[in-house]
Coordinates of C-alpha atoms and ligand atoms in Angstrom, one line a residue:
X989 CA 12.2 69.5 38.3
X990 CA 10.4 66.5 37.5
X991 CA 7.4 64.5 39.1
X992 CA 8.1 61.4 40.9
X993 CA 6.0 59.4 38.7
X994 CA 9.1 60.1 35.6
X995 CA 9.6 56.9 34.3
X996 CA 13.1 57.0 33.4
X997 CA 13.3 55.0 30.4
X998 CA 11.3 58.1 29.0
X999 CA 13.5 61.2 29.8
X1000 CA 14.3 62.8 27.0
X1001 CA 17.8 63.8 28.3
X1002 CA 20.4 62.3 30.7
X1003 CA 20.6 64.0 33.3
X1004 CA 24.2 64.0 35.0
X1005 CA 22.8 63.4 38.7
X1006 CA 19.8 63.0 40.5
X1007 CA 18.4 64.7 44.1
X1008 CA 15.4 63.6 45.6
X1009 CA 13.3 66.1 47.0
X1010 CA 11.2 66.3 50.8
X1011 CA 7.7 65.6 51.3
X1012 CA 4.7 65.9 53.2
X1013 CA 4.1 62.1 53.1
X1014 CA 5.3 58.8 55.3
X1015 CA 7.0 56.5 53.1
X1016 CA 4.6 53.9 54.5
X1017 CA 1.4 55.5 53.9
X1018 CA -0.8 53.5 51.7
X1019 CA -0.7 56.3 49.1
X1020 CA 2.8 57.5 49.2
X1021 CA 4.4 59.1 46.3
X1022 CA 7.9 56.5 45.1
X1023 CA 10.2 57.1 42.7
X1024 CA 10.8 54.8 39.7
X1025 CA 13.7 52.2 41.0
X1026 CA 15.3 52.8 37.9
X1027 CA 16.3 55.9 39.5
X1028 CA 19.4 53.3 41.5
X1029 CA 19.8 52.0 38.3
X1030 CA 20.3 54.6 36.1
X1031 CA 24.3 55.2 37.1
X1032 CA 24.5 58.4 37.9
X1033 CA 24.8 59.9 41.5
X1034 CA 21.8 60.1 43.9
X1035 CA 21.0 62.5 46.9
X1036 CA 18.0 62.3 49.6
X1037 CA 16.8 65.0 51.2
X1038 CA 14.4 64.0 54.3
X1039 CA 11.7 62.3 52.7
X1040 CA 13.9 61.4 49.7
X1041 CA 16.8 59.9 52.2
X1042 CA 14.0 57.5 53.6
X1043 CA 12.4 56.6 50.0
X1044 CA 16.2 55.5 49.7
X1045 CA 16.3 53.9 52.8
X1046 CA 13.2 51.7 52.2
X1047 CA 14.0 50.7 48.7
X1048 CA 17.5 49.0 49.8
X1049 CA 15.9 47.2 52.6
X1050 CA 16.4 49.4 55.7
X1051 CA 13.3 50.5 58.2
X1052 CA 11.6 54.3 58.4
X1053 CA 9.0 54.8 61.4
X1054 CA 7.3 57.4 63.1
X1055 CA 9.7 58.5 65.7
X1056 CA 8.6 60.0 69.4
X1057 CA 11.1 62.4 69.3
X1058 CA 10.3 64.6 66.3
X1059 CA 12.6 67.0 65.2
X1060 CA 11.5 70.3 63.4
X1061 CA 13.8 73.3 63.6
X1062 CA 17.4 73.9 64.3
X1063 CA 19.7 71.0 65.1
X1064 CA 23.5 70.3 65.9
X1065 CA 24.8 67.0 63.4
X1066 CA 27.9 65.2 63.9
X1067 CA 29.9 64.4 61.0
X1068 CA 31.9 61.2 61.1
X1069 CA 34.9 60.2 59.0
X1070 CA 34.3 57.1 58.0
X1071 CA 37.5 56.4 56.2
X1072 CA 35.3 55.5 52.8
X1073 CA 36.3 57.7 50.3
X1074 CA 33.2 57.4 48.1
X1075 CA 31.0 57.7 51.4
X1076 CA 32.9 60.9 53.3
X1077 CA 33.0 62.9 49.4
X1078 CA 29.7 64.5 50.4
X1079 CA 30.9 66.5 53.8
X1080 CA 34.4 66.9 52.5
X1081 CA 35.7 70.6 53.0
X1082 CA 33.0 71.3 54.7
X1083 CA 34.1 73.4 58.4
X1084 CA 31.3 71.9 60.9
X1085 CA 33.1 73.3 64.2
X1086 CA 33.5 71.2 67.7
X1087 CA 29.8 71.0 68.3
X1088 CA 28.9 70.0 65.1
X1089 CA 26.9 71.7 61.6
X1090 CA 24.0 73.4 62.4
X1091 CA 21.6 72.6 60.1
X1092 CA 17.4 72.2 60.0
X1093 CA 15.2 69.4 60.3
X1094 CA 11.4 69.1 59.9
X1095 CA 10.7 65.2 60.2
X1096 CA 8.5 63.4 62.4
X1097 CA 9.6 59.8 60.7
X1098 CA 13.3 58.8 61.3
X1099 CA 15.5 55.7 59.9
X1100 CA 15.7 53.1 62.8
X1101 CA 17.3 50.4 60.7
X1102 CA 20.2 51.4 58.2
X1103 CA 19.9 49.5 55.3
X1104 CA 22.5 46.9 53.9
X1105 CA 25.4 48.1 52.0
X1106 CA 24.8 51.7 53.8
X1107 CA 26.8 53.5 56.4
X1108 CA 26.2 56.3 58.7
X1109 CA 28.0 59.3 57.9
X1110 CA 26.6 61.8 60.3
X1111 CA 24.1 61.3 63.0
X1112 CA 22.4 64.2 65.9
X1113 CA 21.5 62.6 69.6
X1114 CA 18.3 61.8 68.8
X1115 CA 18.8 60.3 65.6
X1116 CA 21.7 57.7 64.3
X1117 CA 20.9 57.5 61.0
X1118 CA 20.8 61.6 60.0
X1119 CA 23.3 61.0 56.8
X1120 CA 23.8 57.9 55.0
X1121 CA 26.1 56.9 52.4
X1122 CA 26.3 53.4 50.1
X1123 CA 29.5 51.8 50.2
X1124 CA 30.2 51.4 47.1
X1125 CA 28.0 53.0 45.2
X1126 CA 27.2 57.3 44.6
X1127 CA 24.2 57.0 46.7
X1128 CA 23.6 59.6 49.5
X1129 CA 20.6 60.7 51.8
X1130 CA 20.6 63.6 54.6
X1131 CA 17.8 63.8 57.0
X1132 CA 18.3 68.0 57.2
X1133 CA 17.2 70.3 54.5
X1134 CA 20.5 71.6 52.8
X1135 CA 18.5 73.6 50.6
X1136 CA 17.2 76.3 53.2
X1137 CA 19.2 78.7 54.7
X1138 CA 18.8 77.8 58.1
X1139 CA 21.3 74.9 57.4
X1140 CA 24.4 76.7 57.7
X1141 CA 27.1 75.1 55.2
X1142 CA 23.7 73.0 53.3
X1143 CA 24.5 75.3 50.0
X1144 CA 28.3 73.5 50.3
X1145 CA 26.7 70.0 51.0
X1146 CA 24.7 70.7 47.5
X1147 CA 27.8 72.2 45.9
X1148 CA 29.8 69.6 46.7
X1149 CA 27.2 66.7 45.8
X1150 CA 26.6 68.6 42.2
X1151 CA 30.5 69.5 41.4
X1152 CA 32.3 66.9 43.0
X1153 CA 30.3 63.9 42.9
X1154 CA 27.7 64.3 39.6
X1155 CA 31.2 66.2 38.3
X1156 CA 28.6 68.8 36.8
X1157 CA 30.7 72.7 35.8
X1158 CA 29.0 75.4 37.9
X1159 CA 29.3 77.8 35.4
X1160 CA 25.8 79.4 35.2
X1161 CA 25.3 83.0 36.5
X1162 CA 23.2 85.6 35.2
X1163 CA 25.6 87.2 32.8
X1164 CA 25.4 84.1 31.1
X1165 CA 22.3 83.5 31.2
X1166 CA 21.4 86.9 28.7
X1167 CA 22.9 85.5 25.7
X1168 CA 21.5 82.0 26.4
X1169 CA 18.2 83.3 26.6
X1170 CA 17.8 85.8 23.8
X1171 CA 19.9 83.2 21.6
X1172 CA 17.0 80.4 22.4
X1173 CA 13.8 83.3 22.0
X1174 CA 15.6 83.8 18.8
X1175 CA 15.5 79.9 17.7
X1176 CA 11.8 79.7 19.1
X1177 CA 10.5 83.0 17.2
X1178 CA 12.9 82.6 13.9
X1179 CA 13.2 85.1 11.4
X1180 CA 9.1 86.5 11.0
X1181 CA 6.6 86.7 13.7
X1182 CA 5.6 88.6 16.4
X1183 CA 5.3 88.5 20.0
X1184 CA 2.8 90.7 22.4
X1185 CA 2.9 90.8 26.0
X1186 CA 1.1 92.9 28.9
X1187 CA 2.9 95.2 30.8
X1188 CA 2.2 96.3 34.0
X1189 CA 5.0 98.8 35.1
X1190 CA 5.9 95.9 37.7
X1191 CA 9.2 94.4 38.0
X1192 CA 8.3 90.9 35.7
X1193 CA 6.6 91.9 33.0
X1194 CA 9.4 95.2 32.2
X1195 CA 12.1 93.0 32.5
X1196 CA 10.4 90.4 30.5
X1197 CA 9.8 93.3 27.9
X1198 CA 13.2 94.1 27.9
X1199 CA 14.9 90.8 27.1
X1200 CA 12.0 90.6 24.2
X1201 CA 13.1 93.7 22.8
X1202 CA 16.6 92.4 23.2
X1203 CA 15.7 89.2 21.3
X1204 CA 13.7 90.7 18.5
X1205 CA 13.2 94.5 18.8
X1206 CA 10.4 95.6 17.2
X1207 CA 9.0 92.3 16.8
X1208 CA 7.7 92.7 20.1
X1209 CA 5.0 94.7 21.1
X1210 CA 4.0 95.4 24.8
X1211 CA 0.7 96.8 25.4
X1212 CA -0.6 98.7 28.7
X1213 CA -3.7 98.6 29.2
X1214 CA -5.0 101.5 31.7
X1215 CA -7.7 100.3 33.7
X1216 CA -8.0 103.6 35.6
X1217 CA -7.1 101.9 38.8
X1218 CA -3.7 102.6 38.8
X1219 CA -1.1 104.6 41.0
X1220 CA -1.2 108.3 40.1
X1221 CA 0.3 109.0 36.5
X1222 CA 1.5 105.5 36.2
X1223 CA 0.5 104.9 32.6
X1224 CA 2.4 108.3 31.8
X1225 CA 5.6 106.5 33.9
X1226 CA 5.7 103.3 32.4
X1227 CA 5.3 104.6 28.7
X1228 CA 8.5 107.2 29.2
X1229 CA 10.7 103.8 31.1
X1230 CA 9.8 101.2 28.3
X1231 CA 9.5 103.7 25.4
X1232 CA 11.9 106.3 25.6
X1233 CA 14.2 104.8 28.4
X1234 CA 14.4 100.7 27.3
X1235 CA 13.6 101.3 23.6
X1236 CA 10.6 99.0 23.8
X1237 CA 7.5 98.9 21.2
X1238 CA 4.4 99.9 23.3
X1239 CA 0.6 101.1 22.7
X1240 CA -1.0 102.4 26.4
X1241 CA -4.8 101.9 26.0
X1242 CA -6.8 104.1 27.9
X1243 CA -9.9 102.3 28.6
X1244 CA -10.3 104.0 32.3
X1245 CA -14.0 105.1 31.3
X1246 CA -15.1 101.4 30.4
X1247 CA -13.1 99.8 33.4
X1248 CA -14.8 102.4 36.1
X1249 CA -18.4 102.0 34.6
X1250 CA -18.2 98.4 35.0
X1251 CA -17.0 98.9 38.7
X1252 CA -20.0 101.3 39.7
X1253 CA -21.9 100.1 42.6
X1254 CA -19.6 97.0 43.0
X1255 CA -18.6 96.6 46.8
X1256 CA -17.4 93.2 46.6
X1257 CA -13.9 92.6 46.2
X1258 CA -13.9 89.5 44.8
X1259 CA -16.3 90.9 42.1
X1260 CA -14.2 93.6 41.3
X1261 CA -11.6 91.2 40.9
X1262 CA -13.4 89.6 38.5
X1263 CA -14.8 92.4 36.6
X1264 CA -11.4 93.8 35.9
X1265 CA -10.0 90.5 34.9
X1266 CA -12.4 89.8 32.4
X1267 CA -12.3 93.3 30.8
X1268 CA -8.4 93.2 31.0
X1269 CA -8.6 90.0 28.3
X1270 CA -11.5 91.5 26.7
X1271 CA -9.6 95.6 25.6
X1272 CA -6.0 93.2 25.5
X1273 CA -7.6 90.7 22.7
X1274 CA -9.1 93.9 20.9
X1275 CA -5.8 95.6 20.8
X1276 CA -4.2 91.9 19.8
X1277 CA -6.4 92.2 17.1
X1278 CA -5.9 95.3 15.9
X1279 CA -1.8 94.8 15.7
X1280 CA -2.3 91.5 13.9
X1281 CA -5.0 93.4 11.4
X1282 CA -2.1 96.1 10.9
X1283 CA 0.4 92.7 10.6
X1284 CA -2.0 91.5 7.6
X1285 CA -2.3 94.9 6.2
X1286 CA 1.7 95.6 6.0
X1287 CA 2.2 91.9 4.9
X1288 CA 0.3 92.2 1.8
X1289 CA 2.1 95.7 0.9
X1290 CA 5.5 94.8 1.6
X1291 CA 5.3 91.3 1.6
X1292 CA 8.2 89.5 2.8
X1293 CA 10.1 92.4 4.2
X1294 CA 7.0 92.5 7.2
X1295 CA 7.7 91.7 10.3
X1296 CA 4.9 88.6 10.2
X1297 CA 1.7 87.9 11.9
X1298 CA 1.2 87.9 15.8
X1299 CA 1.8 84.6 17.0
X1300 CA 3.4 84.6 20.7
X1301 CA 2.2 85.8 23.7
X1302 CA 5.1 86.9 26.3
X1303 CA 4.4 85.5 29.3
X1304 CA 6.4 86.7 32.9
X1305 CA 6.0 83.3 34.8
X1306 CA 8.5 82.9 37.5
X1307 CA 10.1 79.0 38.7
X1308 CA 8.1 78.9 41.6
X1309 CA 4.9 78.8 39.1
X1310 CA 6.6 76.0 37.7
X1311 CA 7.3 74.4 40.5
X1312 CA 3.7 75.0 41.4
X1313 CA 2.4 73.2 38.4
X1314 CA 4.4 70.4 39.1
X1315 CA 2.6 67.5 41.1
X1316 CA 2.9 64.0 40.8
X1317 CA -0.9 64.4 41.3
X1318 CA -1.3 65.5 37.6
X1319 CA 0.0 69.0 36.5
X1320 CA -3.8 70.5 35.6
X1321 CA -4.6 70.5 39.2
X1322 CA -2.2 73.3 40.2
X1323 CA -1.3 74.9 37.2
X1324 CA -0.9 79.2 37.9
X1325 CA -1.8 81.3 35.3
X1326 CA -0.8 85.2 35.7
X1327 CA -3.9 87.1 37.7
X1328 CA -4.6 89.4 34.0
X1329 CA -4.0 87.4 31.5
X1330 CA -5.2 83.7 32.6
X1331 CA -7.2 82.5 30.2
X1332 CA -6.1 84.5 27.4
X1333 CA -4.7 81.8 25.4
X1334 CA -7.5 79.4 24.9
X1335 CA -9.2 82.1 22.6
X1336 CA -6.5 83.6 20.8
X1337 CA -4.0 80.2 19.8
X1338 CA -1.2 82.4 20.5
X1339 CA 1.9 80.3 21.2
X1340 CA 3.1 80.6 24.8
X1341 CA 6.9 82.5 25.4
X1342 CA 8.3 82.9 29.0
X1343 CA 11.6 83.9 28.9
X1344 CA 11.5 84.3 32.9
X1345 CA 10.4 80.4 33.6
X1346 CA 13.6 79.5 35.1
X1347 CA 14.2 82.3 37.9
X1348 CA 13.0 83.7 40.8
X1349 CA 12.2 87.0 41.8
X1350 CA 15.5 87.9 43.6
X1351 CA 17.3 86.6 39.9
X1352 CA 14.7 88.8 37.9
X1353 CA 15.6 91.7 39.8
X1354 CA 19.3 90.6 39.4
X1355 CA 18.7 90.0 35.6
X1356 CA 16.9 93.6 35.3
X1357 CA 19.6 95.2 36.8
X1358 CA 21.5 93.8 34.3
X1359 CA 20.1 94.7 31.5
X1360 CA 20.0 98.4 32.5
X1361 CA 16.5 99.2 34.3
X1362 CA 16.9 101.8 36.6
X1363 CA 17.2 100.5 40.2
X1364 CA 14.4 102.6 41.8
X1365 CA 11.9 100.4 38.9
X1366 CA 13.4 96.8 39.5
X1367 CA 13.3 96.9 43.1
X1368 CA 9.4 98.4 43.0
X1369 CA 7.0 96.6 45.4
X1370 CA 4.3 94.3 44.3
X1371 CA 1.0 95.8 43.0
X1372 CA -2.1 93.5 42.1
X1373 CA -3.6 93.5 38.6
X1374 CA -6.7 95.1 40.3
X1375 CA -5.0 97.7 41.8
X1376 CA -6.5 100.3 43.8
X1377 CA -10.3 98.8 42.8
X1378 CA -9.2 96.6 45.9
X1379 CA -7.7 99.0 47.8
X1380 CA -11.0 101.1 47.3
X1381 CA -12.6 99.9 50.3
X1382 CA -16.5 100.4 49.2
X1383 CA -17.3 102.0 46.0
X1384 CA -14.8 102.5 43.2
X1385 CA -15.6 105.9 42.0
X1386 CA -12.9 108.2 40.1
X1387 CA -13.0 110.7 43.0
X1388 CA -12.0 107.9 45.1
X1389 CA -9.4 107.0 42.7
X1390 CA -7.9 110.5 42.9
X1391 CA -8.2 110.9 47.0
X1392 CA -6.2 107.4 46.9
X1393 CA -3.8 108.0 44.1
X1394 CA -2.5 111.7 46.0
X1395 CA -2.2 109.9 49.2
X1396 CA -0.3 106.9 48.1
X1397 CA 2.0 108.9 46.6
X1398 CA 2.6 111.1 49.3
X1399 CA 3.4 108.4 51.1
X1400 CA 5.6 106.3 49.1
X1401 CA 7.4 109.6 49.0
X1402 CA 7.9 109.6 52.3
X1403 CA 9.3 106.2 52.7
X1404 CA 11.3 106.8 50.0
X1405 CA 13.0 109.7 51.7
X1406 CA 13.3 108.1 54.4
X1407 CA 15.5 105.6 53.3
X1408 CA 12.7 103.1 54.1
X1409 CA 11.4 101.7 51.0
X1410 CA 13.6 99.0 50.4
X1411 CA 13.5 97.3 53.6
X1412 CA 9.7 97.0 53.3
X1413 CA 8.6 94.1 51.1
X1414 CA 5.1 96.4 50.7
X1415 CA 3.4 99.3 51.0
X1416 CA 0.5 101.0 50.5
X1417 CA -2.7 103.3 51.8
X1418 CA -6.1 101.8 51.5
X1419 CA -8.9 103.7 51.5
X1420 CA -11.4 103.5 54.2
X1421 CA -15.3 103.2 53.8
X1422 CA -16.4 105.6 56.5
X1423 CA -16.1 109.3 57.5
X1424 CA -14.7 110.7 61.0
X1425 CA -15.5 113.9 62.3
X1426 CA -12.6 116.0 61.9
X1427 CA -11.5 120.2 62.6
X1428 CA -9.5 121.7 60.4
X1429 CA -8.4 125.4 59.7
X1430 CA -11.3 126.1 62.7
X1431 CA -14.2 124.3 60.5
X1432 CA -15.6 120.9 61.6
X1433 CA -15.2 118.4 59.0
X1434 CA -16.7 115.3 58.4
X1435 CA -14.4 113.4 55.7
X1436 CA -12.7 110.0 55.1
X1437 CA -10.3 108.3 56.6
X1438 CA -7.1 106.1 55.0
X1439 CA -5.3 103.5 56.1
X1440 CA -1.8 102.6 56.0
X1441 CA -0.1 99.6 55.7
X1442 CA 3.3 98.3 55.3
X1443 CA 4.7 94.8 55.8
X1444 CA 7.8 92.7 55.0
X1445 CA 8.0 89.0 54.4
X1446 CA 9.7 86.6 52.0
X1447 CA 7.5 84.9 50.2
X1448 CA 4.1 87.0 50.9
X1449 CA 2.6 83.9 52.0
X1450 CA 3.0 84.8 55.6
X1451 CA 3.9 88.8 56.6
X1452 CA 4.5 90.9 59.9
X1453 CA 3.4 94.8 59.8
X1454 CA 6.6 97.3 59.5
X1455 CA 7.7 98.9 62.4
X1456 CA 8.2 102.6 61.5
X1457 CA 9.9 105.2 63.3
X1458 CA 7.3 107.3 65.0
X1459 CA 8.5 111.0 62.9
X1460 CA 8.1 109.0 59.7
X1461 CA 4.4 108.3 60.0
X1462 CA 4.2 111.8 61.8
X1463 CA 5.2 113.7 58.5
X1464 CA 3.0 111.0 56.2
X1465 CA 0.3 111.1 58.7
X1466 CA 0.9 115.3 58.7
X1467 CA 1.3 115.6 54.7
X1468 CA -1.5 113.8 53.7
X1469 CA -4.2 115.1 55.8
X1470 CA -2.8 118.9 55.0
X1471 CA -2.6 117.9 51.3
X1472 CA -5.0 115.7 50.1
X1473 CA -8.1 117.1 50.2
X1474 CA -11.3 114.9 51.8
X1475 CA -9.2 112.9 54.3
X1476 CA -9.2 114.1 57.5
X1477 CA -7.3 110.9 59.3
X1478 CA -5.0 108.6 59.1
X1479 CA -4.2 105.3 60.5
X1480 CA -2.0 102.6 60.4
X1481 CA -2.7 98.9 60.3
X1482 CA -0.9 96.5 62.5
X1483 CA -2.0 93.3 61.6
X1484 CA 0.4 90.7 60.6
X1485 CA -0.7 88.0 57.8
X1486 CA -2.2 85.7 59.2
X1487 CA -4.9 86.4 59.7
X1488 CA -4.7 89.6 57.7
X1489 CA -3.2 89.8 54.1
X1490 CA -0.7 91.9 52.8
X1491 CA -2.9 93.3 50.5
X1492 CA -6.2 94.9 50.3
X1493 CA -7.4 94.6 53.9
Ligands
XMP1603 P1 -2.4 89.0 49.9 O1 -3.2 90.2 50.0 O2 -3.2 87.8 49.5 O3 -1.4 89.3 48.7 O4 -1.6 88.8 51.1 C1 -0.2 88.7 48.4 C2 0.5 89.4 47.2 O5 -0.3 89.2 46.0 C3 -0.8 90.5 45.5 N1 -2.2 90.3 45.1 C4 -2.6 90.3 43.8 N2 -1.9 90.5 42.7 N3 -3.9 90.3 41.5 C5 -2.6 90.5 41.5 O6 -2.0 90.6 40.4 C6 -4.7 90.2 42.6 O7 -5.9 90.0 42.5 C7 -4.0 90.2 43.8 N4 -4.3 90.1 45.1 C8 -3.2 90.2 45.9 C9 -0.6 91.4 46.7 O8 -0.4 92.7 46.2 C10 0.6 90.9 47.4 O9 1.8 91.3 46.8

């Protein structure tokens, strides 16, 4: 994935095709981003997607404008046979049915002049020009989005472009992808050296762990650092999965006491935020230093034989932070750091590995299935660096911590048992700020109240609330007031996101 401002002539590899990507822009806005024409010129095939179809479109002479008929959403395209081999390649195979493929568009700017050398190769009612193909040349642009999966058969129009007209192998799956990766770690860390890394428990940073420990065994080291706002005996947990069940090299710090004392009397989320952040890098870089004291230390007894000084940090970065940091704006802009361990680096010249930088979530849980994490651990929900801090509505106090810890995991218990956990993207209880008047076992009660909340979604940027059977929250609702003592009720959140979040509410 590359910025449109690549200059060609200064790739550092050849790249066997090319596909340019959508945008929010109008090809004639004033400051609209274009691609370098070398990109025509290059000789090697070329596919448009929306806003990349109408870059094409205007570079070769044809005409883009703002169209009164804007088309977002599903939409029926007619694919013609043209009778030009070159042009018809891209829809060949492809089943489209009598009324035509069914594929989505979000455009508001349509082509209303083909350009010369160009023919149409599929078109809607509203719009003539909805593929286009050169005549001569490998040059292709589709108005649709392929790439989502709204556009049934777009995966095949991508497929199709990549195998049969670049000519590119699709042999990459995950399988392949192990070796591949722990062969290039290997290259990048050579023979002495170590890597640390955080670990969380979470699905990234174990299975980022675990291809480390692959790569170089004990040459990694993970460290846990327990900020005493975790989920109930979670430091235990992840010690016994990375230690005794994946083998890895781990220190747990317990700095709970110095973590909660900064929190006392802090109300503001935000600040917590920031609080635990800082004293995240501050016990981590500590705990770096000791390793790379003991590194020094074993160095000058054994010499050569040591395992080297500490000098990468493991990073779990996912593609779409890379895609993120990409922006023909400038990369700085938009660059994501991980929530803990941003800004690490600048103070500790450690040398940056992320052995995860190419996937997405659904391929690292695919890649720690793989590699032999247990199922119920790669498939765990999301849970923020700050953890129940946010989720401690009010005062973070460890008597909250312990009401909130017993009542979450009564309740992911339950979903569990009820077969629910999986279809929910997240769960959680939050715990409430004020006290209700209760009665229980014939004795008023005046105690807290918590707050459930589950929600599914795909990307977490938007969210709708869970809809649970009524007897599942009924035996949460039942076990947690009967078991956790200093809650006396319990109710569930039905906000979607927006304007709620899926986290902390
Ligand atoms: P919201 O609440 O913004 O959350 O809808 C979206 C996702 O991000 C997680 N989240 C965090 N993760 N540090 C983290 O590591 C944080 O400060 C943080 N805040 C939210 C949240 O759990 C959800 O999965």
């Amino acid at each position: 994935m590359l910025p449109c401002t690549q200059k060609m002539k200064d790739l550092k590899w050849k790249p066997k095709g090319i596909i340019l990507s959508g945008s929010p822009y109008s090809v004639y806005d004033e400051d609209a981003p274009r691609v370098d024409p070398d990109v025509f010129n290059y000789g090697v095939p070329v596919l448009g997607i929306c806003y990349g179809l109408q870059e094409i479109a205007t570079t070769f002479g044809g005409k883009v404008e703002e169209h009164t008929h804007r088309e977002y959403g599903p939409a029926k395209i007619q694919v013609k046979k043209t009778g030009n081999a070159l042009a018809d390649r891209l829809f060949e195979g492809i089943e489209t049915g009598p009324e035509g493929m069914q594929v989505w568009m979000s455009h508001g700017d349509q082509l209303t002049i083909c350009p010369p050398g160009f023919i149409t190769v599929a078109d809607t009612a509203t719009s003539p020009y909805t593929a286009i193909a050169h005549e001569s040349r490998p040059i292709f642009g589709v108005q649709f989005h392929p790439e989502v999966s709204h556009s049934i058969g777009g995966k095949e129009v991508i497929r199709t472009f990549v195998t049969e007209v670049c000519g590119i192998k699709g042999g990459w799956s995950m399988e392949s992808f192990i070796p591949r990766e722990i062969a290039r770690i290997r290259e990048i860390c050579g023979e002495k050296g170590q890597v640390i890394g955080a670990v969380s428990g979470g699905v990234d940073s174990t299975v980022a762990a675990k291809i480390m420990h692959e790569a170089i065994g004990d040459r990694f080291h993970a460290i846990m650092v327990d900020n005493g706002v975790l989920r109930m005996d979670e430091a235990k947990q992840v010690h016994k999965m990375l230690v005794e069940d994946l083998g890895v090299n781990l220190t747990v710090v317990d700095a709970s006491d110095l973590f909660l004392n900064r929190l006392k009397g802090v109300m503001d989320p935000e600040r917590k935020r920031k609080i635990i952040g800082n004293t995240f890098i501050e016990v981590f870089e500590e705990e770096a230093a000791k390793l790379e004291k003991q590194a020094e230390d074993e160095l000058a007894q054994k010499g050569g034989e040591a395992k080297g000084k500490i000098e990468w940090l493991l990073q779990g970065t996912l593609y779409p932070d890379v895609i993120e940091s990409i922006s023909f704006k400038g990369p700085s802009a938009t660059i994501k750091t991980h929530h803990n361990v941003g800004g690490l680096l600048e103070n500790m010249k450690l040398k940056l590995i992320e052995p995860l930088r190419e996937l997405f979530k659904d391929e690292v849980r695919a890649l720690g299935r793989l590699l032999d994490i247990p199922a119920h651990l790669v498939g765990r929900h999301p849970f923020p660096g700050p953890g129940l801090a946010i989720r401690i509505l009010g005062e973070v106090t460890r008597e909250q911590v312990k009401i909130l810890q017993h009542a979450d995991k009564i309740y992911i218990e339950e979903i569990r048992a009820a077969g629910l956990y999986d279809k929910i993207s997240q769960a959680f209880v939050a715990l409430l700020p004020i006290q209700a008047v209760g009665v229980q076992g014939d004795k008023r009660t005046y105690d807290q109240v918590v707050a459930l909340r589950a929600v599914q979604t795909e990307d977490f940027m938007t969210a709708d609330w869970f809809v649970y059977p009524p007897e599942v929250l009924r035996r949460i609702s039942s076990r947690i007031t009967n078991e956790v003592k200093g809650v006396n009720r319990v109710v569930y959140d039905v906000t979607s996101k927006p304007p709620g979040t899926c986290d902390h509410p």
